[in-house]
CSV table of C-alpha atoms and ligand atoms in Angstrom, one decimal:
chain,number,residue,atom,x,y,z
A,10,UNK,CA,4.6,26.8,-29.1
A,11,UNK,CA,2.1,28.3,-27.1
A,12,UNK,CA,3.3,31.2,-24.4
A,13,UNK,CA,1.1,32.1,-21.8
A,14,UNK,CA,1.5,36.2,-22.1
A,15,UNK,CA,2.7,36.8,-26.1
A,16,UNK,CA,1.1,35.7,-29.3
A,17,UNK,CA,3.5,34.1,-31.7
A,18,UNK,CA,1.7,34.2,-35.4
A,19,UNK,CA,3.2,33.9,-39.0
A,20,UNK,CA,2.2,35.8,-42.2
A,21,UNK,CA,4.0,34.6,-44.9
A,22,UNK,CA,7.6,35.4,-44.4
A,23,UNK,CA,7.1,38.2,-41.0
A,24,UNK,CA,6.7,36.8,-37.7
A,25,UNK,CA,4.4,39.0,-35.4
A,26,UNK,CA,5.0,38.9,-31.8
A,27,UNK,CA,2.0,40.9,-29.9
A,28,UNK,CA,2.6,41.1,-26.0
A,29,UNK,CA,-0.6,40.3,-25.2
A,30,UNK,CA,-1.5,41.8,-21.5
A,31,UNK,CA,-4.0,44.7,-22.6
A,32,UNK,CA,-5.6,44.7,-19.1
A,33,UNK,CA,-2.0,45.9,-17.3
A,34,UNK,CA,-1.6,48.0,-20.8
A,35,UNK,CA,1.1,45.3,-21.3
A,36,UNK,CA,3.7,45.7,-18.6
A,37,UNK,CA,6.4,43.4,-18.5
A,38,UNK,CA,6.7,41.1,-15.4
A,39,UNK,CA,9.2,38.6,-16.0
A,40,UNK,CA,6.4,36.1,-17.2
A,41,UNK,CA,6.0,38.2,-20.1
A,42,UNK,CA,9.7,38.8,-20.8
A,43,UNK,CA,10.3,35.0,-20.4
A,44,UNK,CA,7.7,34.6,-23.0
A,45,UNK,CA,8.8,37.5,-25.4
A,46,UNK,CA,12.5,36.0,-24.9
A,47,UNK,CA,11.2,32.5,-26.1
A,48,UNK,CA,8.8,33.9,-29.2
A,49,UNK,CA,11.8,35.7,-30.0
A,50,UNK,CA,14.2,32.9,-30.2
A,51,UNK,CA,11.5,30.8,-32.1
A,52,UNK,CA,10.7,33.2,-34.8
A,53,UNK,CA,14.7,33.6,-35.0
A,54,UNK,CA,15.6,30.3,-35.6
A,55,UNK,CA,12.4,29.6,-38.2
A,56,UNK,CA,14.1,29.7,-41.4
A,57,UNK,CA,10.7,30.4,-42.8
A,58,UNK,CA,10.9,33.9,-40.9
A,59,UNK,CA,12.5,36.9,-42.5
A,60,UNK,CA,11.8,39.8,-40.8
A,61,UNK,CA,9.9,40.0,-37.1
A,62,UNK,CA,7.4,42.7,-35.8
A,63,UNK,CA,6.7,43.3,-31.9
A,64,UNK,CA,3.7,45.1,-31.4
A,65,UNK,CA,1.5,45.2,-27.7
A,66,UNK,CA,-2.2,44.1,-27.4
A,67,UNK,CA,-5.3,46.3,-27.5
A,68,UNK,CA,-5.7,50.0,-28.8
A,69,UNK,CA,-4.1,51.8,-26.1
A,70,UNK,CA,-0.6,50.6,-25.2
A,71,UNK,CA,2.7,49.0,-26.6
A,72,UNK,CA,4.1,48.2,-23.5
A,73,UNK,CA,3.5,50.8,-20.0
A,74,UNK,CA,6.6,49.9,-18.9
A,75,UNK,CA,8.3,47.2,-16.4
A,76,UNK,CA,5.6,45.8,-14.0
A,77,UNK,CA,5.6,48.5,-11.1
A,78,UNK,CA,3.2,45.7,-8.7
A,79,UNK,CA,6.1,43.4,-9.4
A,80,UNK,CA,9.0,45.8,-9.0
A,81,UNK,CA,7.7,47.1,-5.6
A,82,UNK,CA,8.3,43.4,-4.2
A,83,UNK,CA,12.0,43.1,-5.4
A,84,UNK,CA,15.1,42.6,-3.2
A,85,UNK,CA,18.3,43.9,-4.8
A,86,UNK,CA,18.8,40.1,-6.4
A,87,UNK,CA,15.8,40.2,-7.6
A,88,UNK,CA,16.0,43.4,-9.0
A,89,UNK,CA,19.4,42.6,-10.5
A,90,UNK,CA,17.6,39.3,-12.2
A,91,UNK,CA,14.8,41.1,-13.6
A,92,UNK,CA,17.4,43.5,-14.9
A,93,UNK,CA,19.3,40.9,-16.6
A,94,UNK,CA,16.0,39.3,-18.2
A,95,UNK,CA,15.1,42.8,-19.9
A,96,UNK,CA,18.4,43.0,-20.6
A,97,UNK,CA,18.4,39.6,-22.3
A,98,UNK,CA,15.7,40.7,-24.9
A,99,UNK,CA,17.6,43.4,-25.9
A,100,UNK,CA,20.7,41.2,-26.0
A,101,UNK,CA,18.8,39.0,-28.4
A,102,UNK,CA,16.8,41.3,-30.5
A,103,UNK,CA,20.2,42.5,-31.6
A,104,UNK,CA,22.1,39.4,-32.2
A,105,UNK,CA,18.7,38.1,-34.2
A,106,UNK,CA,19.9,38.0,-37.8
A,107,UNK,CA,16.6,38.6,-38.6
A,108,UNK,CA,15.5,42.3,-39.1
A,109,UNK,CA,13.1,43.0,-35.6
A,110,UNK,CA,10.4,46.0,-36.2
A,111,UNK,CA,8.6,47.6,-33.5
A,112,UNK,CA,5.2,48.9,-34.1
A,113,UNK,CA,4.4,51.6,-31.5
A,114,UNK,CA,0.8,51.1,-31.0
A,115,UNK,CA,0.5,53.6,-27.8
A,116,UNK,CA,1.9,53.9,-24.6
A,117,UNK,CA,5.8,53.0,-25.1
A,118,UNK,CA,7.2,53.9,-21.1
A,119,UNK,CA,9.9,52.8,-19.5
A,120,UNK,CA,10.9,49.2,-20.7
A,121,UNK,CA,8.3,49.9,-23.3
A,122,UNK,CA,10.8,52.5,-24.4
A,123,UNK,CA,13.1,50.2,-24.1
A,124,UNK,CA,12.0,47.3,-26.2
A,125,UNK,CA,11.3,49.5,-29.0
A,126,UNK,CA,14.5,51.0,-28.8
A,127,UNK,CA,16.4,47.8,-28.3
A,128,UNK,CA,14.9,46.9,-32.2
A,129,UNK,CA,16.5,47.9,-35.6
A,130,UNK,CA,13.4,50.1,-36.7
A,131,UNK,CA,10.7,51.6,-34.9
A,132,UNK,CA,7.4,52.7,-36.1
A,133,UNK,CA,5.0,54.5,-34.5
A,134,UNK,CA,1.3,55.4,-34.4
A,135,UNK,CA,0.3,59.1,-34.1
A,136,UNK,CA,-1.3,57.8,-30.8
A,137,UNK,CA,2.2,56.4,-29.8
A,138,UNK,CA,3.9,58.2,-26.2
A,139,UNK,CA,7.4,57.1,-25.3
A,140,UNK,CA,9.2,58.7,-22.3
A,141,UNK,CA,11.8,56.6,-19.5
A,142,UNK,CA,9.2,57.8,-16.3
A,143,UNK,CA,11.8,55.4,-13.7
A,144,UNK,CA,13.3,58.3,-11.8
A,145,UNK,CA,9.5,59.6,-11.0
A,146,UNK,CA,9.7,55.8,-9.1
A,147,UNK,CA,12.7,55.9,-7.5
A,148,UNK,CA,14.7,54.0,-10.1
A,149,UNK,CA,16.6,54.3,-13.4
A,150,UNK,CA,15.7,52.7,-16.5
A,151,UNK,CA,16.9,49.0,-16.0
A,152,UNK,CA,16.4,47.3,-19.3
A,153,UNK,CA,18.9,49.4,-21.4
A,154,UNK,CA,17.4,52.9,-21.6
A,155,UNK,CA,20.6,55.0,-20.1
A,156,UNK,CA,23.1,54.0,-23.0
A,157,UNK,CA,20.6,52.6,-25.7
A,158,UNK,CA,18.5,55.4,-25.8
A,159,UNK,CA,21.7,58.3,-25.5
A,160,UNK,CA,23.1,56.1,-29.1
A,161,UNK,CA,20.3,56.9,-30.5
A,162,UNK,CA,19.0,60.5,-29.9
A,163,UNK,CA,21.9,62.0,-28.6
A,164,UNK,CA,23.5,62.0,-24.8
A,165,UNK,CA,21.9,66.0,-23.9
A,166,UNK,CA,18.3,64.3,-25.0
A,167,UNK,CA,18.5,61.4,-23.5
A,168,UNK,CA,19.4,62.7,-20.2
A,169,UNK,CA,16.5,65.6,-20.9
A,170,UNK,CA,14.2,62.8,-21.3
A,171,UNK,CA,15.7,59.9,-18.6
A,172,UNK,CA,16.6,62.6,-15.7
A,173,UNK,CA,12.6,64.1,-16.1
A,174,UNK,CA,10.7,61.3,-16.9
A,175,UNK,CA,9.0,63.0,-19.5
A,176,UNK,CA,6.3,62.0,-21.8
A,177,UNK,CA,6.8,62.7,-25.6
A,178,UNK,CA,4.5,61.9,-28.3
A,179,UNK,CA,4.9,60.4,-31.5
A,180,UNK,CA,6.0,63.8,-33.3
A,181,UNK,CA,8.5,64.9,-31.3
A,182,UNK,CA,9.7,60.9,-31.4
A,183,UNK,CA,10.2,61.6,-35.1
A,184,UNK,CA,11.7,64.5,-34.8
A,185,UNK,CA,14.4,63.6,-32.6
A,186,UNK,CA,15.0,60.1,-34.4
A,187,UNK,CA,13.7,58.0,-32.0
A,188,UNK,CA,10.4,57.2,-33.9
A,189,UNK,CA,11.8,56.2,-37.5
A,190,UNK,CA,8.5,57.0,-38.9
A,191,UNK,CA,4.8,58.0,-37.7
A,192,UNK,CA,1.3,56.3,-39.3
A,193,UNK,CA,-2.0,57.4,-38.5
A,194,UNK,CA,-3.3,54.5,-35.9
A,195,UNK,CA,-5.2,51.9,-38.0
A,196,UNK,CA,-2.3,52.1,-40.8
A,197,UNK,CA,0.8,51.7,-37.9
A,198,UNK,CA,0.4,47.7,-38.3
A,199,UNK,CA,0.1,47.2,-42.5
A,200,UNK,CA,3.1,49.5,-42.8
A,201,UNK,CA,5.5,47.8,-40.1
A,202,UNK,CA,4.5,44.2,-41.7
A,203,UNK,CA,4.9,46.1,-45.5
A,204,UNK,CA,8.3,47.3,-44.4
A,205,UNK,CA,9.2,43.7,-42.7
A,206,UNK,CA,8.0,42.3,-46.5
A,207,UNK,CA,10.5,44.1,-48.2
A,208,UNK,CA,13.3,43.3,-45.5
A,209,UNK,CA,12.6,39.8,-45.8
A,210,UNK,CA,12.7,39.6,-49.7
A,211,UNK,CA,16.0,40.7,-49.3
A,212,UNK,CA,18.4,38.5,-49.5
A,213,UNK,CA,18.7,36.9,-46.0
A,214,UNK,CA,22.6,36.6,-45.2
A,215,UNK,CA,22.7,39.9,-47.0
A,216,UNK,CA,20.8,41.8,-44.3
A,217,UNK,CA,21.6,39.1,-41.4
A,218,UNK,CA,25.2,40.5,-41.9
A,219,UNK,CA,24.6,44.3,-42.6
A,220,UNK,CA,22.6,44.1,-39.1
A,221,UNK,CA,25.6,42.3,-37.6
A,222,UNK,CA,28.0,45.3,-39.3
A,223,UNK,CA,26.3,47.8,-38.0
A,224,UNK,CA,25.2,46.8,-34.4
A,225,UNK,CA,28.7,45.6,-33.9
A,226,UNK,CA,30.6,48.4,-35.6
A,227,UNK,CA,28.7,51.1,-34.5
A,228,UNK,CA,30.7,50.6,-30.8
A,229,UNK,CA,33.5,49.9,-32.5
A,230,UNK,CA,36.4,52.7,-33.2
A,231,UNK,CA,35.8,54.4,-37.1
A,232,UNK,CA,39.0,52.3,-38.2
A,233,UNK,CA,38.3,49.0,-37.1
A,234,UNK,CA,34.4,49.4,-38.1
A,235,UNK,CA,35.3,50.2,-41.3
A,236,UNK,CA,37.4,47.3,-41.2
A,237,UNK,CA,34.4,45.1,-40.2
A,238,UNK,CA,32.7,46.1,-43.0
A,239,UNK,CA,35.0,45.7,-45.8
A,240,UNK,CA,35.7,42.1,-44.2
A,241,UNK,CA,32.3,41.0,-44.1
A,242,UNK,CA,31.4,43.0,-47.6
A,243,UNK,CA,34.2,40.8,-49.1
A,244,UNK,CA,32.7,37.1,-47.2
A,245,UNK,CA,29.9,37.5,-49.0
A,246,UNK,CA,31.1,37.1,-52.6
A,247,UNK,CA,31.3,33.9,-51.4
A,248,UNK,CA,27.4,33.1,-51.0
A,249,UNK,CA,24.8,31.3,-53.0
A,250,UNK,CA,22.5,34.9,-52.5
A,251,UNK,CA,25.3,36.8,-54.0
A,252,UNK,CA,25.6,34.7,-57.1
A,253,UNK,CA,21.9,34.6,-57.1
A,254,UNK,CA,21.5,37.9,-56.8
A,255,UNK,CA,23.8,39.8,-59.5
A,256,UNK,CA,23.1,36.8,-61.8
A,257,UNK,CA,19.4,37.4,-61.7
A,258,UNK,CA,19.9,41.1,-61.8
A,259,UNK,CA,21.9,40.6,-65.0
A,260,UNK,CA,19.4,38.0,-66.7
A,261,UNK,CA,16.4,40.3,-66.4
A,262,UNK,CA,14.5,38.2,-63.4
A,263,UNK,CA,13.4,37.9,-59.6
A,264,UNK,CA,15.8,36.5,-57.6
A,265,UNK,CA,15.4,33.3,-55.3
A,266,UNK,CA,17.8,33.6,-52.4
A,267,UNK,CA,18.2,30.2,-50.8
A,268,UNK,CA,20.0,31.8,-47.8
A,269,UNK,CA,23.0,30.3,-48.2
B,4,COA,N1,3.1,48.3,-14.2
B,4,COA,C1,2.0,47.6,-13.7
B,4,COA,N2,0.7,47.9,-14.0
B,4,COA,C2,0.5,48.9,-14.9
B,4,COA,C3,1.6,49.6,-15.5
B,4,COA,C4,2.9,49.2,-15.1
B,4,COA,N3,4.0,49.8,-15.6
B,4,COA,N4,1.1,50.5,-16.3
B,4,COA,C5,-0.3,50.3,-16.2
B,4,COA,N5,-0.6,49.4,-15.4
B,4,COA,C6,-1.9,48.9,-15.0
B,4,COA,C7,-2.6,49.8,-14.1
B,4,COA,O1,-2.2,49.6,-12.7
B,4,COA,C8,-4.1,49.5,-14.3
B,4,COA,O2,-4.3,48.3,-13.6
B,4,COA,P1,-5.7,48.1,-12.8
B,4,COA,O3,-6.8,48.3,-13.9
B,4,COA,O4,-5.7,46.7,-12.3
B,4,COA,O5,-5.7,49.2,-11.8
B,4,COA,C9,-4.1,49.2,-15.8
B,4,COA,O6,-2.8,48.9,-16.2
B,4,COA,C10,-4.6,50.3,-16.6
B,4,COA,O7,-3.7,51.4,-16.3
B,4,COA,P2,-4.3,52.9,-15.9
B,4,COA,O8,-3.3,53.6,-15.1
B,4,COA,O9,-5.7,52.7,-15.3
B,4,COA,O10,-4.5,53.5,-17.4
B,4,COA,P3,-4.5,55.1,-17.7
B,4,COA,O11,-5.0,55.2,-19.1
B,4,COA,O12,-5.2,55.9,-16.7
B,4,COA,O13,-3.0,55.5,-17.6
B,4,COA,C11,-0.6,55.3,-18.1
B,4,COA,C12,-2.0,55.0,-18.6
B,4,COA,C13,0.3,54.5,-19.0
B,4,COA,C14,-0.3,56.8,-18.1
B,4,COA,C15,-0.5,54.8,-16.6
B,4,COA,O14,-0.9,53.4,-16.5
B,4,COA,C16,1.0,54.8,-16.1
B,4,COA,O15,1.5,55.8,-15.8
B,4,COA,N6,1.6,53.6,-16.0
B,4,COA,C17,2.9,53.5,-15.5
B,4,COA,C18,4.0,54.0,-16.5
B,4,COA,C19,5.4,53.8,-15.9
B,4,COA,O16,5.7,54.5,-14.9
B,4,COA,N7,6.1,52.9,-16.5
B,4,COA,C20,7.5,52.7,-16.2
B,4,COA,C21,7.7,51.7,-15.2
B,4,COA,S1,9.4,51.5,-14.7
């Protein structure tokens, strides 16, 4: 299906979602997050799909952040809607049982931040920036940024980076694990839809349900994660991939995971 603001394409097995507002260096109004919200939920449910990559439009930008012109318009309701759209993305990028990549093309600030963050892997370009810039507005990151991004690089960093509003690039990213990995520009798009390749040839309830394991345990106490994972380790044994999988191991061949 069409969307007015995101382009929804297929190759092979990946789905690749591009936001696709290059002239407002793709910030999110909530036109564009009800269109990445529906891509999303398509590519999820496409049980040709195994693996989905976000990336933004043009050369220069991922996604500048929430839609200032919009914001400066909002009422308190309105704020507290547009809050629980972004929210929503996140919300369903982690309960996709599909792996979701984002390719960092360039400017990744405030919800652009966000969005990559709210995904299970993030590439970047060497031309990639990410930084939370609300408070230099006279707001707080709104679409998950003041716990999401504290899970991931630390509480000290994140409030460094969210109580500044600085701008990092794609090296210091790396090196404080919010980037998983950095490409040189032109390669940033081959090597998220490689990686996606190799997730989806995997089998699919396998990693549907190591994703589910690990979002969900990972605010879990240690005990009852652990718990989680020896339950769901021990479900599987009773798949079709599992069978499929250790018996093609054993005879020597490819495997052909029905995702069952
Ligand atoms: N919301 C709305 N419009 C935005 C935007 C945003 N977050 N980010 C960029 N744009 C628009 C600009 O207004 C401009 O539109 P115009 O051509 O109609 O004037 C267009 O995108 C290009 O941006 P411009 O600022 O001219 O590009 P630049 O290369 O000089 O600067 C940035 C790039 C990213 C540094 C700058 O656009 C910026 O600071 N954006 C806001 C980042 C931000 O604070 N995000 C968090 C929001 S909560």
């Amino acid at each position: 299906m069409p969307y007015e603001t995101v382009l929804l394409e297929r190759d092979g097995n990946v789905a690749l979602i591009t936001i696709n507002r290059p002239d407002k260096l793709n910030a999110l109004n909530p036109q564009v997050c009800r269109d990445l919200l529906g891509a999303l939920n398509e590519a999820a449910c496409d049980d040709a799909v195994g693996a989905i990559v976000i990336t933004g439009a043009g050369d220069k930008s991922f996604v500048a952040g929430a839609d200032i012109a919009a914001m400066s318009k909002m009422s308190p309701m309105e704020g507290r809607a547009f809050a629980d759209l972004g929210h929503a993305i996140g919300d369903t990028i982690a309960g996709c049982p599909k792996p979701v990549i984002a390719a960092v093309n360039g400017f990744a600030l405030g919800g652009g931040t966000e969005l990559a963050i709210a995904c299970d892997v993030i590439y970047a370009s060497d031309k990639a920036k990410f930084g939370q810039p609300e408070v230099k507005l006279g707001i707080i990151p709104g679409f998950g940024g003041t716990q999401r991004l504290a899970r991931l690089v630390g509480l000290q960093k994140a409030k460094e980076l969210v109580f500044s509003g600085d701008t990092i690039d794609a090296a210091e990213a790396l090196r404080i694990g919010l980037a998983c990995a950095v490409f040189p520009h032109a390669e940033l798009l081959a090597k998220a839809k490689e990686l996606a390749r190799r997730m989806a040839a995997a089998g699919p309830v396998a990693v549907a349900q190591a994703k589910r394991a690990m979002n969900h345990g990972y605010d879990l106490p240690l005990p009852a994660a652990l718990e989680l994972e020896k339950q769901t380790f021990a479900a599987l044994f009773g798949t079709h991939d599992q069978q499929e999988g250790m018996g093609a191991f054993l005879a020597k061949r490819k495997p052909t995971f029905q995702g069952k």
